[in-house]
Amino acid sequence: MEDVRRPPVPPDLVAVLCEYLATFGTADHGRLFFSEKGSVAPSTAYCRPWQEAQLLAPAVP
């Protein structure tokens, strides 16, 4: 049996995700984020921006 963790999501984020889905939908394979051609987005599409965001975010005590 697989363990599943369902973290709470702030209502503001839910609204943003719902708007994104209404505008862009999902790819045929069901992924939320995908390339312009509809295939799986390469890791560089999200790894680099994530690393840059971490550098800009304030440290959490």
N, CA and C of each residue as an Amber inpcrd file, in Angstrom:
protein
   183
   0.8470000  -1.1900000   0.0000000   0.0000000   0.0000000   0.0000000
   0.8850000   1.2440000   0.0000000   0.5720000   2.2030000  -0.8630000
   1.3290000   3.4460000  -0.9330000   0.7970000   4.4440000   0.0870000
   1.7270000   5.1300000   0.7440000   1.3330000   6.2240000   1.6270000
   1.0770000   7.4570000   0.7820000   0.0580000   8.1940000   1.1370000
  -0.2900000   9.4070000   0.4190000  -0.3370000  10.5460000   1.4280000
   0.3290000  11.6330000   1.1070000   0.3070000  12.8140000   1.9630000
  -0.4820000  13.8960000   1.2380000  -1.4980000  14.3990000   1.8630000
  -2.3290000  15.4380000   1.2700000  -2.1400000  16.7290000   2.0810000
  -1.1450000  17.5240000   1.6890000  -0.8950000  18.7600000   2.4330000
  -2.0050000  19.7860000   2.2000000  -2.2720000  20.6160000   3.1940000
  -3.2760000  21.6580000   2.9920000  -2.7840000  22.6830000   1.9760000
  -3.6920000  23.2360000   1.2140000  -3.3370000  24.2270000   0.2050000
  -4.0870000  25.5130000   0.5380000  -3.3570000  26.6320000   0.6230000
  -4.0310000  27.9080000   0.9160000  -5.0630000  28.2450000  -0.1590000
  -6.2040000  28.8050000   0.2340000  -7.2600000  29.1390000  -0.7280000
  -6.7780000  30.0220000  -1.8880000  -5.8570000  30.9380000  -1.6210000
  -5.3490000  31.8000000  -2.7000000  -4.6500000  30.9760000  -3.7770000
  -3.9050000  29.9750000  -3.3580000  -3.2080000  29.1160000  -4.3110000
  -4.2000000  28.2550000  -5.0890000  -5.2270000  27.7820000  -4.4120000
  -6.2640000  26.9960000  -5.0880000  -6.8890000  27.8350000  -6.2030000
  -7.1540000  29.1140000  -5.9270000  -7.7480000  29.9910000  -6.9400000
  -6.8170000  30.1570000  -8.1340000  -5.5170000  30.3220000  -7.8670000
  -4.5420000  30.4650000  -8.9570000  -4.4940000  29.1920000  -9.7960000
  -4.4680000  28.0380000  -9.1360000  -4.4100000  26.7630000  -9.8650000
  -5.6840000  26.5340000 -10.6780000  -6.8290000  26.8870000 -10.1140000
  -8.0900000  26.7200000 -10.8550000  -8.1120000  27.6130000 -12.0960000
  -7.6100000  28.8390000 -11.9550000  -7.5420000  29.7460000 -13.1030000
  -6.5920000  29.2010000 -14.1640000  -5.4500000  28.6630000 -13.7160000
  -4.4850000  28.0830000 -14.6500000  -5.1290000  26.9210000 -15.4170000
  -5.8130000  26.0420000 -14.6920000  -6.4500000  24.8890000 -15.3410000
  -7.5400000  25.3210000 -16.3130000  -8.3010000  26.3480000 -15.9460000
  -9.3560000  26.8400000 -16.8390000  -8.7560000  27.4310000 -18.1120000
  -7.5830000  28.0410000 -17.9930000  -6.9430000  28.6710000 -19.1430000
  -6.1740000  27.6730000 -19.9900000  -5.3560000  26.8290000 -19.3510000
  -4.4300000  25.9580000 -20.0850000  -4.8010000  24.4830000 -20.0540000
  -5.6040000  24.0530000 -19.0900000  -5.9340000  22.6290000 -18.9630000
  -4.7110000  21.8090000 -18.6040000  -4.7730000  20.5320000 -18.8890000
  -3.6300000  19.6400000 -18.6660000  -3.2350000  19.0150000 -19.9960000
  -2.0560000  18.4410000 -20.0280000  -1.6040000  17.7370000 -21.2290000
  -2.3760000  16.4300000 -21.3600000  -2.2770000  15.8050000 -22.5200000
  -2.9700000  14.5300000 -22.7450000  -2.5620000  13.4730000 -21.7330000
  -1.3210000  13.5710000 -21.2300000  -0.8420000  12.5790000 -20.2610000
  -1.2380000  12.9510000 -18.8300000  -1.9930000  14.0630000 -18.6560000
  -2.5290000  14.4320000 -17.3590000  -1.6610000  15.3590000 -16.5180000
  -0.4800000  15.6890000 -17.0140000   0.3950000  16.5640000 -16.2260000
  -0.1040000  17.9960000 -16.2690000   0.1500000  18.6960000 -15.1680000
  -0.2760000  20.0760000 -15.0460000   0.6040000  21.0060000 -15.8730000
   1.9160000  20.7970000 -15.8080000   2.8480000  21.6290000 -16.5560000
   3.4820000  20.7880000 -17.6540000   3.5350000  21.3340000 -18.8560000
   4.0250000  20.5760000 -19.9970000   4.6710000  21.5190000 -20.9980000
   5.3900000  20.9550000 -21.9380000   6.0940000  21.7670000 -22.9340000
   5.1060000  22.3230000 -23.9600000   5.5920000  23.2120000 -24.8120000
   4.7400000  23.7980000 -25.8440000   4.1630000  22.7430000 -26.7870000
   4.8840000  21.6300000 -26.9390000   4.4190000  20.5580000 -27.8240000
   3.5450000  19.5410000 -27.0960000   3.3010000  19.7750000 -25.7800000
   2.4420000  18.8800000 -25.0160000   3.1570000  17.7270000 -24.3550000
   4.4790000  17.6750000 -24.4720000   5.2100000  16.5730000 -23.8420000
   5.6410000  16.9760000 -22.4280000   6.2830000  16.0510000 -21.7490000
   6.7550000  16.2890000 -20.3890000   7.7560000  17.4440000 -20.3970000
   7.5650000  18.3850000 -19.4900000   8.4700000  19.5300000 -19.4080000
   9.8350000  19.0640000 -18.9140000  10.9180000  19.5450000 -19.5300000
  12.2570000  19.1470000 -19.0880000  12.5440000  19.7160000 -17.7000000
  13.3700000  19.0130000 -16.9370000  13.6590000  19.4430000 -15.5710000
  14.2710000  20.8330000 -15.5250000  14.9710000  21.2410000 -16.5840000
  15.5600000  22.5810000 -16.5930000  14.4830000  23.6610000 -16.6050000
  13.2820000  23.3160000 -17.0250000  12.1970000  24.2920000 -17.0770000
  11.7480000  24.7030000 -15.6810000  11.9500000  23.8370000 -14.7000000
  11.5330000  24.1830000 -13.3450000  12.6550000  24.1580000 -12.3170000
  13.7440000  23.4380000 -12.5590000  14.8430000  23.3760000 -11.5880000
  15.5570000  24.7170000 -11.4510000  15.9210000  25.3100000 -12.5670000
  16.6350000  26.5960000 -12.5180000  15.7960000  27.6950000 -11.8560000
  14.5520000  27.8950000 -12.2910000  13.7390000  28.9240000 -11.6270000
  13.5320000  28.6360000 -10.1350000  13.3780000  27.3660000  -9.7610000
  13.1960000  26.9990000  -8.3580000  14.4460000  27.3590000  -7.5610000
  15.6140000  27.0570000  -8.0870000  16.8620000  27.3830000  -7.3980000
  17.0280000  28.8940000  -7.2490000  16.6810000  29.6480000  -8.2920000
  16.7730000  31.1030000  -8.2220000  15.7880000  31.6710000  -7.1980000
  14.5860000  31.1100000  -7.1460000  13.5890000  31.5700000  -6.1770000
  14.0550000  31.2980000  -4.7490000  14.7010000  30.1550000  -4.5410000
  15.1960000  29.8440000  -3.1990000  16.2470000  30.8520000  -2.7480000
  17.0650000  31.3340000  -3.6670000  18.0850000  32.3250000  -3.3170000
  17.4450000  33.6680000  -2.9500000  16.3140000  33.9840000  -3.5530000
  15.6510000  35.2550000  -3.3120000  14.7260000  35.2340000  -2.0890000
  14.2980000  34.0570000  -1.6910000  13.3380000  33.9420000  -0.5880000
  14.0310000  34.1930000   0.7450000  13.3160000  34.8490000   1.6700000
  13.9040000  35.0670000   2.9990000  14.0540000  33.7480000   3.7410000
  15.0700000  33.6860000   4.5850000  15.3150000  32.4750000   5.3690000
  14.2060000  32.3220000   6.4110000  13.7530000  31.0980000   6.6100000
  12.7230000  30.8210000   7.6030000  13.4190000  30.3450000   8.8740000
  13.1300000  31.0180000   9.9880000  13.8010000  30.6110000  11.2470000
  13.3670000  29.2660000  11.7390000
